[in-house]
Every structure is written in C-alpha cells, then in structure tokens.
Amino acid sequence: MSALFEPITLRSLTVPNRLWMAPMCQYSAAPEGPAEGAPGDWHFQHLAARAVGGTGLILTEATAVSPEGRISPYDLGLWNDTQTEAFRRITAFLKAQGTVPGIQIAHAGRKASTERGWVNRGGPILPGQRYGWEPVGPSPVPFGEGFATPAELSVAQIGEIVAQFAATARRALAAGFEVAEIHGAHGYLINEFLSPFTNRRTDEYGGSYENRTRFALQIVDAVREVWPEELPVFFRISATDWLAEDESDEREGWTADDTVRFARDLKEHGIDLLDTSTGGNAPDAKIATGPGYQVPFAERVKKEAGLAVGAVGLITEARQAEKIIADGQADAVLLGRELLRSPSFAQHAARELGAEIALPSQYHRAA
C-alpha cells in the first residue's frame, strides 16, 4: 500500500489520499459589478479538472474576507450572497468526484491592490488609479519600492477584520466547503502581524511574541467558533522570513523556532493541520530553493509540536511525494505548479506507485 494514497482522517473528515492541491491565485474574477469576486467558469474548470484527476483535497486560491482584503481586484472573495451561491456549484462537483473541497480565507494587508500576476509582474495599483485602493497593515511599512504605504490599523479596525474572517467562514460552510484554511503566510496581513520585520507596533498587537501572535489567534478562535466541531481548520504559515537563515542579514524576522512555538499555540486553539510554506514577507530575502526545500520546516513542526502538517515547495515527482509521507516528514503534500502542468498527477502517481485510485466512471477505459 502506498503511503501517499492512504486515507487520512482529521476530526470526523476523511480525505481519500495525501496528495492535495495548494491554493493558487487565478486572477480571473470580475473586478466590479454584480459578480465581483465570485468564481466563474474558469475557476470551475480549474478546480474540477484536478478533482477528476484524483486529487484528495483541493484548496481554493486565497479568498478575501472583504473587497480591501484582496491581493488584486481580480481575486476571489466571499463577503456576499452572490459569491456564496457561485461557490456551491464548485463544491458540489468536487464532492461528487470524492474530493474534499477546502477554502483558503485571507486578507492581503500591505500587499493588496496589485495587478494580475502576468501584468507588470503583479506590481502595485496605487490609490487613485483604476481599481486601486489604500492597503492596510499592522504598521506603515510598504512592501517594496513603488508600493503604497499601508495605513496602520487601529485596534477597532483589527476587531472588524477578525469578525470578517468569522463571517467568511460562515459563508464558506454555507457554500459547501469542508475545510477552512486561514492564510497566515507569504507576507499577507496575518504574517505581517506575526513578524517583527513588518510589525513595529507598541500596543497590545506588537512587540513581544505574545502580542504579535494575538491577532492570528483571535482569528483562529473566531473561525473555530463558527466552524463545525467535526470539521478541520488549517492554518497556512510562512515558517521563516528567510532573514535569520541568512547570517549576513541582521534584520529581525519570523523564524523557524517561532513557528514551532506558534504551532503548539495553534494546536491548543483548535487548528488541525499546519500548511507549512516559507517566505513572502521580505521581498529581498535570500531563499535557498531546491526540490522539497521547505519540507524540513514541516517535519520539524510535526516532530516538535505534535501537529499534523502539510509539506509544500518544488514537490514534482510521485516517488518524492511518497517518500515524504512514508518517512513521516509530513501528513500530506500540497502541489502547486506541478498540478497546473498535470491536472491528473494523482492518477499518474498512483499508477507509478502501484496504488489504487478511484476514477470517474466516464474514464473507465483508463483503468
């Protein structure tokens, strides 16, 4: 039996295999009008194809809790009834294929109001420009050259965003999702609060580790309160800003040690799996990439914090993914670019590893 194709149960939810789809922005939602932020035909085919291909769990792209929380004006959102209804078509199809539908809920923070990834390299759309708005953050620290300086959030505004995460989680449940993932990675708002590199506050949301993690834990508590006890909640984290990993860089950032400590806190607050990525907060950080380069961060959390983990990052081959699971480095692997290239990667991997995988009846000739 292939370890990669063994089911995994989180709370009362069983996922048929350990090969999952990571959230990937498609920048294909309407930026205005009645369908603003709602998934359309592109999103349906994008997610449905990977479900037909045998992927065990699929996470949507970062789905914003408010219009201002989008990375770009073309991102998905889940703050109104139109969006909720549009997602139902997708979740129903994924479930019919035996795939677990999950949603990543997010706020972009200081990295909001940008172009689509293939336009101007995803550069900023400044306030006053068409579709542009003023980004927000824990502190008035812009993401990089040419980006707008974010407005520092007040304590009252922080509370409003916590409530928005809970409201989006309620809508996600109504839309048919079975997993909610809180996006705390890649330099977006929650990550900005966690890291001393971007959090320069002196109030109860800045300074100490306890203060910098307060916002994230309040969001976790708010989501967990509205999410069913029997269904899991994930948290995506950047395990390091890649600043402390570079001895020549004296800037203070979020570290792997912080992640292990925080994983223990997340477990106590009801998080069921840590989706472990890295980077995205310091645009000029030196990142040592290579096949499976982020897996050791996941493995450390699993071993030292006792929390289930997902591993990501240049996982491109079936035997590579199999070894990660079989060696106990992670509980699941989440593929991104490789699933863009090969929507039926799970079917190919099962054949290579000698595992059985359910195929749609329409594809019986491929069995």
Short mmCIF file of N, CA and C in Angstrom, two decimals, residues 173-318:
data_model
loop_
_atom_site.label_atom_id
_atom_site.label_comp_id
_atom_site.label_asym_id
_atom_site.label_seq_id
_atom_site.Cartn_x
_atom_site.Cartn_y
_atom_site.Cartn_z
N LEU A 173 -18.95 27.64 4.89
CA LEU A 173 -19.71 26.46 5.31
C LEU A 173 -21.02 26.36 4.53
N ALA A 174 -21.71 27.49 4.39
CA ALA A 174 -22.96 27.51 3.64
C ALA A 174 -22.73 27.18 2.17
N ALA A 175 -21.54 27.48 1.67
CA ALA A 175 -21.21 27.21 0.26
C ALA A 175 -20.81 25.75 0.03
N GLY A 176 -20.66 24.98 1.10
CA GLY A 176 -20.38 23.56 0.95
C GLY A 176 -18.95 23.14 1.21
N PHE A 177 -18.11 24.04 1.67
CA PHE A 177 -16.73 23.67 1.96
C PHE A 177 -16.65 22.83 3.24
N GLU A 178 -15.67 21.92 3.28
CA GLU A 178 -15.49 21.04 4.42
C GLU A 178 -14.21 21.32 5.20
N VAL A 179 -13.34 22.12 4.64
CA VAL A 179 -12.11 22.55 5.30
C VAL A 179 -11.98 24.05 5.13
N ALA A 180 -11.67 24.75 6.22
CA ALA A 180 -11.33 26.18 6.15
C ALA A 180 -9.86 26.33 6.49
N GLU A 181 -9.12 26.99 5.62
CA GLU A 181 -7.71 27.27 5.89
C GLU A 181 -7.53 28.77 6.06
N ILE A 182 -6.95 29.18 7.17
CA ILE A 182 -6.65 30.59 7.44
C ILE A 182 -5.27 30.90 6.86
N HIS A 183 -5.20 31.92 6.01
CA HIS A 183 -3.96 32.26 5.32
C HIS A 183 -3.11 33.18 6.22
N GLY A 184 -2.10 32.59 6.82
CA GLY A 184 -1.20 33.36 7.67
C GLY A 184 0.21 33.41 7.14
N ALA A 185 0.37 33.26 5.81
CA ALA A 185 1.69 33.14 5.21
C ALA A 185 1.95 34.22 4.17
N HIS A 186 3.15 34.15 3.59
CA HIS A 186 3.54 34.86 2.35
C HIS A 186 3.44 36.38 2.41
N GLY A 187 3.60 36.93 3.61
CA GLY A 187 3.65 38.38 3.75
C GLY A 187 2.32 39.07 3.71
N TYR A 188 1.22 38.32 3.79
CA TYR A 188 -0.09 38.95 3.85
C TYR A 188 -0.42 39.31 5.29
N LEU A 189 -1.61 39.82 5.54
CA LEU A 189 -1.87 40.56 6.77
C LEU A 189 -1.50 39.81 8.05
N ILE A 190 -1.94 38.57 8.19
CA ILE A 190 -1.64 37.84 9.43
C ILE A 190 -0.14 37.66 9.59
N ASN A 191 0.55 37.30 8.51
CA ASN A 191 2.00 37.16 8.54
C ASN A 191 2.68 38.49 8.92
N GLU A 192 2.11 39.59 8.44
CA GLU A 192 2.67 40.91 8.76
C GLU A 192 2.61 41.20 10.25
N PHE A 193 1.54 40.74 10.90
CA PHE A 193 1.44 40.91 12.35
C PHE A 193 2.40 40.00 13.09
N LEU A 194 2.59 38.79 12.59
CA LEU A 194 3.45 37.83 13.28
C LEU A 194 4.91 38.27 13.30
N SER A 195 5.36 38.84 12.21
CA SER A 195 6.79 39.10 12.05
C SER A 195 7.23 40.48 12.56
N PRO A 196 8.30 40.51 13.35
CA PRO A 196 8.84 41.82 13.77
C PRO A 196 9.41 42.62 12.61
N PHE A 197 9.61 41.98 11.47
CA PHE A 197 10.10 42.70 10.29
C PHE A 197 9.06 43.70 9.79
N THR A 198 7.78 43.37 9.94
CA THR A 198 6.71 44.24 9.45
C THR A 198 5.83 44.79 10.56
N ASN A 199 5.92 44.25 11.75
CA ASN A 199 5.10 44.72 12.87
C ASN A 199 5.95 45.59 13.78
N ARG A 200 5.74 46.90 13.71
CA ARG A 200 6.51 47.85 14.51
C ARG A 200 5.63 48.49 15.60
N ARG A 201 4.50 47.86 15.91
CA ARG A 201 3.54 48.44 16.85
C ARG A 201 4.09 48.40 18.27
N THR A 202 3.53 49.29 19.10
CA THR A 202 3.92 49.33 20.51
C THR A 202 2.73 49.07 21.43
N ASP A 203 1.59 48.69 20.84
CA ASP A 203 0.41 48.41 21.67
C ASP A 203 0.30 46.91 21.92
N GLU A 204 -0.90 46.42 22.26
CA GLU A 204 -1.07 45.00 22.59
C GLU A 204 -0.95 44.08 21.39
N TYR A 205 -0.80 44.63 20.19
CA TYR A 205 -0.63 43.82 18.99
C TYR A 205 0.80 43.88 18.44
N GLY A 206 1.73 44.41 19.18
CA GLY A 206 3.10 44.50 18.70
C GLY A 206 4.12 44.33 19.81
N GLY A 207 5.37 44.09 19.41
CA GLY A 207 6.44 43.97 20.38
C GLY A 207 6.76 42.52 20.71
N SER A 208 6.20 42.01 21.77
CA SER A 208 6.51 40.66 22.23
C SER A 208 5.90 39.60 21.32
N TYR A 209 6.40 38.39 21.45
CA TYR A 209 5.82 37.26 20.71
C TYR A 209 4.34 37.13 21.01
N GLU A 210 3.96 37.22 22.27
CA GLU A 210 2.57 37.09 22.66
C GLU A 210 1.70 38.15 22.00
N ASN A 211 2.20 39.37 21.91
CA ASN A 211 1.43 40.45 21.28
C ASN A 211 1.33 40.28 19.77
N ARG A 212 2.44 39.87 19.14
CA ARG A 212 2.45 39.74 17.69
C ARG A 212 1.58 38.57 17.21
N THR A 213 1.39 37.57 18.06
CA THR A 213 0.56 36.43 17.67
C THR A 213 -0.91 36.61 18.08
N ARG A 214 -1.21 37.69 18.79
CA ARG A 214 -2.56 37.90 19.31
C ARG A 214 -3.62 37.96 18.19
N PHE A 215 -3.34 38.72 17.15
CA PHE A 215 -4.28 38.88 16.04
C PHE A 215 -4.58 37.54 15.38
N ALA A 216 -3.54 36.78 15.10
CA ALA A 216 -3.73 35.48 14.45
C ALA A 216 -4.57 34.55 15.32
N LEU A 217 -4.29 34.50 16.61
CA LEU A 217 -5.03 33.60 17.49
C LEU A 217 -6.48 34.06 17.67
N GLN A 218 -6.71 35.37 17.64
CA GLN A 218 -8.09 35.86 17.70
C GLN A 218 -8.87 35.42 16.46
N ILE A 219 -8.22 35.43 15.30
CA ILE A 219 -8.86 34.97 14.07
C ILE A 219 -9.13 33.47 14.15
N VAL A 220 -8.16 32.71 14.62
CA VAL A 220 -8.35 31.27 14.76
C VAL A 220 -9.54 30.98 15.66
N ASP A 221 -9.59 31.66 16.81
CA ASP A 221 -10.71 31.44 17.75
C ASP A 221 -12.05 31.81 17.12
N ALA A 222 -12.07 32.92 16.37
CA ALA A 222 -13.33 33.37 15.76
C ALA A 222 -13.80 32.39 14.69
N VAL A 223 -12.86 31.86 13.89
CA VAL A 223 -13.22 30.89 12.86
C VAL A 223 -13.63 29.57 13.48
N ARG A 224 -12.86 29.13 14.46
CA ARG A 224 -13.16 27.86 15.10
C ARG A 224 -14.52 27.89 15.79
N GLU A 225 -14.93 29.07 16.27
CA GLU A 225 -16.22 29.20 16.94
C GLU A 225 -17.39 28.98 16.00
N VAL A 226 -17.24 29.37 14.73
CA VAL A 226 -18.35 29.23 13.78
C VAL A 226 -18.21 27.98 12.90
N TRP A 227 -17.05 27.36 12.91
CA TRP A 227 -16.82 26.18 12.09
C TRP A 227 -17.24 24.94 12.87
N PRO A 228 -17.89 23.96 12.26
CA PRO A 228 -18.37 22.79 13.00
C PRO A 228 -17.25 22.04 13.72
N GLU A 229 -17.55 21.56 14.88
CA GLU A 229 -16.58 20.83 15.70
C GLU A 229 -16.03 19.62 14.95
N GLU A 230 -16.86 19.01 14.10
CA GLU A 230 -16.45 17.78 13.43
C GLU A 230 -15.61 18.02 12.18
N LEU A 231 -15.44 19.28 11.77
CA LEU A 231 -14.67 19.58 10.56
C LEU A 231 -13.38 20.31 10.91
N PRO A 232 -12.31 20.05 10.14
CA PRO A 232 -11.00 20.63 10.48
C PRO A 232 -10.81 22.06 9.99
N VAL A 233 -9.94 22.77 10.70
CA VAL A 233 -9.46 24.09 10.30
C VAL A 233 -7.95 24.00 10.15
N PHE A 234 -7.43 24.47 9.01
CA PHE A 234 -5.99 24.51 8.75
C PHE A 234 -5.49 25.94 8.94
N PHE A 235 -4.18 26.06 9.07
CA PHE A 235 -3.53 27.38 9.11
C PHE A 235 -2.32 27.30 8.20
N ARG A 236 -2.22 28.22 7.25
CA ARG A 236 -1.02 28.27 6.41
C ARG A 236 -0.05 29.29 6.98
N ILE A 237 1.20 28.87 7.10
CA ILE A 237 2.21 29.73 7.71
C ILE A 237 3.45 29.81 6.83
N SER A 238 4.13 30.93 6.88
CA SER A 238 5.49 31.01 6.37
C SER A 238 6.41 30.71 7.55
N ALA A 239 7.02 29.54 7.53
CA ALA A 239 7.79 29.08 8.68
C ALA A 239 9.00 29.95 8.98
N THR A 240 9.44 30.72 7.99
CA THR A 240 10.53 31.67 8.19
C THR A 240 10.42 32.79 7.18
N ASP A 241 10.87 33.98 7.56
CA ASP A 241 11.00 35.09 6.62
C ASP A 241 12.27 34.97 5.79
N TRP A 242 13.11 33.98 6.12
CA TRP A 242 14.41 33.77 5.49
C TRP A 242 15.39 34.91 5.79
N LEU A 243 15.18 35.57 6.90
CA LEU A 243 16.14 36.59 7.33
C LEU A 243 17.14 35.99 8.32
N ALA A 244 16.64 35.32 9.34
CA ALA A 244 17.52 34.70 10.32
C ALA A 244 18.32 33.55 9.71
N GLU A 245 17.81 32.99 8.59
CA GLU A 245 18.51 31.88 7.94
C GLU A 245 19.78 32.37 7.22
N ASP A 246 19.86 33.68 6.99
CA ASP A 246 20.99 34.28 6.29
C ASP A 246 21.85 35.02 7.31
N GLU A 247 23.01 34.47 7.63
CA GLU A 247 23.86 35.05 8.69
C GLU A 247 24.34 36.46 8.34
N SER A 248 24.32 36.81 7.06
CA SER A 248 24.77 38.15 6.66
C SER A 248 23.66 39.19 6.79
N ASP A 249 22.43 38.75 7.07
CA ASP A 249 21.29 39.65 7.18
C ASP A 249 20.98 39.86 8.66
N GLU A 250 21.13 41.08 9.13
CA GLU A 250 20.95 41.38 10.55
C GLU A 250 19.52 41.80 10.89
N ARG A 251 18.63 41.83 9.91
CA ARG A 251 17.25 42.21 10.17
C ARG A 251 16.53 41.13 10.96
N GLU A 252 15.64 41.56 11.85
CA GLU A 252 14.89 40.62 12.67
C GLU A 252 13.62 40.21 11.95
N GLY A 253 13.35 38.93 11.92
CA GLY A 253 12.15 38.44 11.27
C GLY A 253 11.57 37.24 12.00
N TRP A 254 10.54 36.67 11.42
CA TRP A 254 9.91 35.45 11.95
C TRP A 254 10.83 34.28 11.65
N THR A 255 11.00 33.37 12.62
CA THR A 255 11.96 32.29 12.48
C THR A 255 11.30 30.92 12.58
N ALA A 256 12.07 29.88 12.25
CA ALA A 256 11.60 28.51 12.39
C ALA A 256 11.30 28.17 13.85
N ASP A 257 12.10 28.71 14.76
CA ASP A 257 11.83 28.50 16.19
C ASP A 257 10.47 29.10 16.58
N ASP A 258 10.19 30.29 16.06
CA ASP A 258 8.88 30.92 16.31
C ASP A 258 7.76 30.02 15.81
N THR A 259 7.96 29.42 14.64
CA THR A 259 6.92 28.59 14.04
C THR A 259 6.61 27.38 14.91
N VAL A 260 7.63 26.73 15.43
CA VAL A 260 7.40 25.57 16.29
C VAL A 260 6.63 25.99 17.54
N ARG A 261 7.03 27.10 18.12
CA ARG A 261 6.33 27.60 19.31
C ARG A 261 4.88 27.94 18.97
N PHE A 262 4.68 28.60 17.85
CA PHE A 262 3.34 29.03 17.45
C PHE A 262 2.47 27.82 17.09
N ALA A 263 3.08 26.80 16.51
CA ALA A 263 2.32 25.59 16.17
C ALA A 263 1.70 24.97 17.41
N ARG A 264 2.42 24.99 18.51
CA ARG A 264 1.87 24.48 19.78
C ARG A 264 0.67 25.32 20.21
N ASP A 265 0.78 26.64 20.04
CA ASP A 265 -0.35 27.53 20.39
C ASP A 265 -1.55 27.25 19.48
N LEU A 266 -1.28 27.10 18.19
CA LEU A 266 -2.36 26.84 17.24
C LEU A 266 -3.08 25.54 17.56
N LYS A 267 -2.32 24.54 17.94
CA LYS A 267 -2.92 23.26 18.30
C LYS A 267 -3.87 23.43 19.48
N GLU A 268 -3.46 24.20 20.48
CA GLU A 268 -4.31 24.44 21.65
C GLU A 268 -5.57 25.21 21.28
N HIS A 269 -5.51 26.01 20.23
CA HIS A 269 -6.66 26.82 19.81
C HIS A 269 -7.52 26.11 18.76
N GLY A 270 -7.24 24.85 18.48
CA GLY A 270 -8.13 24.07 17.63
C GLY A 270 -7.73 23.93 16.18
N ILE A 271 -6.50 24.30 15.83
CA ILE A 271 -6.03 24.08 14.46
C ILE A 271 -5.65 22.61 14.31
N ASP A 272 -6.02 22.04 13.18
CA ASP A 272 -5.82 20.61 12.97
C ASP A 272 -4.63 20.27 12.08
N LEU A 273 -4.19 21.21 11.25
CA LEU A 273 -3.05 20.96 10.37
C LEU A 273 -2.39 22.28 10.03
N LEU A 274 -1.06 22.27 10.03
CA LEU A 274 -0.28 23.46 9.65
C LEU A 274 0.25 23.25 8.24
N ASP A 275 -0.24 24.06 7.33
CA ASP A 275 0.18 24.05 5.93
C ASP A 275 1.45 24.91 5.87
N THR A 276 2.61 24.24 5.74
CA THR A 276 3.89 24.87 6.05
C THR A 276 4.65 25.31 4.82
N SER A 277 4.61 26.61 4.56
CA SER A 277 5.35 27.22 3.47
C SER A 277 6.43 28.12 4.09
N THR A 278 7.04 28.99 3.29
CA THR A 278 8.02 29.94 3.80
C THR A 278 8.00 31.20 2.94
N GLY A 279 8.62 32.28 3.48
CA GLY A 279 8.91 33.47 2.70
C GLY A 279 7.70 34.33 2.35
N GLY A 280 7.98 35.36 1.55
CA GLY A 280 6.95 36.24 1.04
C GLY A 280 6.80 37.56 1.77
N ASN A 281 7.45 37.69 2.93
CA ASN A 281 7.28 38.92 3.71
C ASN A 281 8.39 39.92 3.46
N ALA A 282 9.60 39.44 3.24
CA ALA A 282 10.74 40.30 2.93
C ALA A 282 11.11 40.08 1.46
N PRO A 283 10.79 41.01 0.56
CA PRO A 283 10.94 40.76 -0.87
C PRO A 283 12.37 40.52 -1.31
N ASP A 284 13.35 40.97 -0.53
CA ASP A 284 14.74 40.79 -0.92
C ASP A 284 15.44 39.71 -0.12
N ALA A 285 14.70 38.88 0.59
CA ALA A 285 15.32 37.81 1.37
C ALA A 285 15.98 36.79 0.43
N LYS A 286 17.08 36.22 0.88
CA LYS A 286 17.79 35.20 0.10
C LYS A 286 17.23 33.83 0.47
N ILE A 287 16.59 33.18 -0.50
CA ILE A 287 15.93 31.90 -0.25
C ILE A 287 16.68 30.79 -0.98
N ALA A 288 17.08 29.79 -0.22
CA ALA A 288 17.80 28.65 -0.79
C ALA A 288 16.80 27.62 -1.27
N THR A 289 16.47 27.65 -2.57
CA THR A 289 15.45 26.76 -3.10
C THR A 289 16.07 25.48 -3.67
N GLY A 290 15.23 24.51 -3.87
CA GLY A 290 15.62 23.22 -4.43
C GLY A 290 14.49 22.25 -4.20
N PRO A 291 14.55 21.06 -4.78
CA PRO A 291 13.46 20.10 -4.60
C PRO A 291 13.15 19.85 -3.12
N GLY A 292 11.89 20.06 -2.75
CA GLY A 292 11.47 19.81 -1.38
C GLY A 292 12.11 20.71 -0.34
N TYR A 293 12.53 21.91 -0.74
CA TYR A 293 13.33 22.75 0.16
C TYR A 293 12.59 23.21 1.41
N GLN A 294 11.26 23.15 1.39
CA GLN A 294 10.51 23.59 2.58
C GLN A 294 10.06 22.43 3.46
N VAL A 295 10.29 21.21 3.01
CA VAL A 295 9.85 20.04 3.76
C VAL A 295 10.46 19.98 5.17
N PRO A 296 11.75 20.30 5.36
CA PRO A 296 12.31 20.23 6.72
C PRO A 296 11.58 21.10 7.73
N PHE A 297 11.02 22.22 7.30
CA PHE A 297 10.27 23.07 8.23
C PHE A 297 9.00 22.35 8.70
N ALA A 298 8.32 21.69 7.76
CA ALA A 298 7.14 20.92 8.13
C ALA A 298 7.50 19.77 9.05
N GLU A 299 8.56 19.08 8.71
CA GLU A 299 8.98 17.93 9.52
C GLU A 299 9.29 18.34 10.96
N ARG A 300 9.92 19.49 11.11
CA ARG A 300 10.26 19.94 12.46
C ARG A 300 9.00 20.23 13.27
N VAL A 301 8.02 20.87 12.66
CA VAL A 301 6.76 21.15 13.37
C VAL A 301 6.08 19.85 13.77
N LYS A 302 6.03 18.89 12.86
CA LYS A 302 5.38 17.61 13.14
C LYS A 302 6.04 16.91 14.34
N LYS A 303 7.35 16.93 14.37
CA LYS A 303 8.08 16.21 15.41
C LYS A 303 8.12 16.96 16.74
N GLU A 304 8.24 18.29 16.68
CA GLU A 304 8.43 19.05 17.92
C GLU A 304 7.14 19.62 18.50
N ALA A 305 6.14 19.83 17.66
CA ALA A 305 4.88 20.41 18.15
C ALA A 305 3.75 19.39 18.18
N GLY A 306 3.94 18.26 17.53
CA GLY A 306 2.91 17.23 17.55
C GLY A 306 1.64 17.61 16.80
N LEU A 307 1.79 18.48 15.80
CA LEU A 307 0.66 18.93 14.99
C LEU A 307 0.79 18.34 13.60
N ALA A 308 -0.31 17.91 13.01
CA ALA A 308 -0.28 17.43 11.64
C ALA A 308 0.18 18.55 10.71
N VAL A 309 0.91 18.18 9.66
CA VAL A 309 1.48 19.19 8.77
C VAL A 309 1.30 18.79 7.31
N GLY A 310 1.21 19.82 6.48
CA GLY A 310 1.28 19.65 5.04
C GLY A 310 2.60 20.22 4.55
N ALA A 311 3.25 19.53 3.61
CA ALA A 311 4.53 19.98 3.07
C ALA A 311 4.32 20.49 1.65
N VAL A 312 5.04 21.56 1.32
CA VAL A 312 4.92 22.19 0.00
C VAL A 312 6.31 22.57 -0.51
N GLY A 313 6.39 22.92 -1.79
CA GLY A 313 7.61 23.52 -2.31
C GLY A 313 8.43 22.61 -3.20
N LEU A 314 8.28 22.75 -4.51
CA LEU A 314 9.04 22.00 -5.51
C LEU A 314 8.96 20.50 -5.27
N ILE A 315 7.75 20.04 -5.01
CA ILE A 315 7.45 18.61 -4.97
C ILE A 315 6.85 18.28 -6.33
N THR A 316 7.59 17.54 -7.14
CA THR A 316 7.22 17.39 -8.55
C THR A 316 7.15 15.94 -9.02
N GLU A 317 7.56 14.98 -8.19
CA GLU A 317 7.61 13.59 -8.62
C GLU A 317 6.87 12.70 -7.64
N ALA A 318 6.27 11.64 -8.15
CA ALA A 318 5.47 10.75 -7.31
C ALA A 318 6.31 10.10 -6.21
#
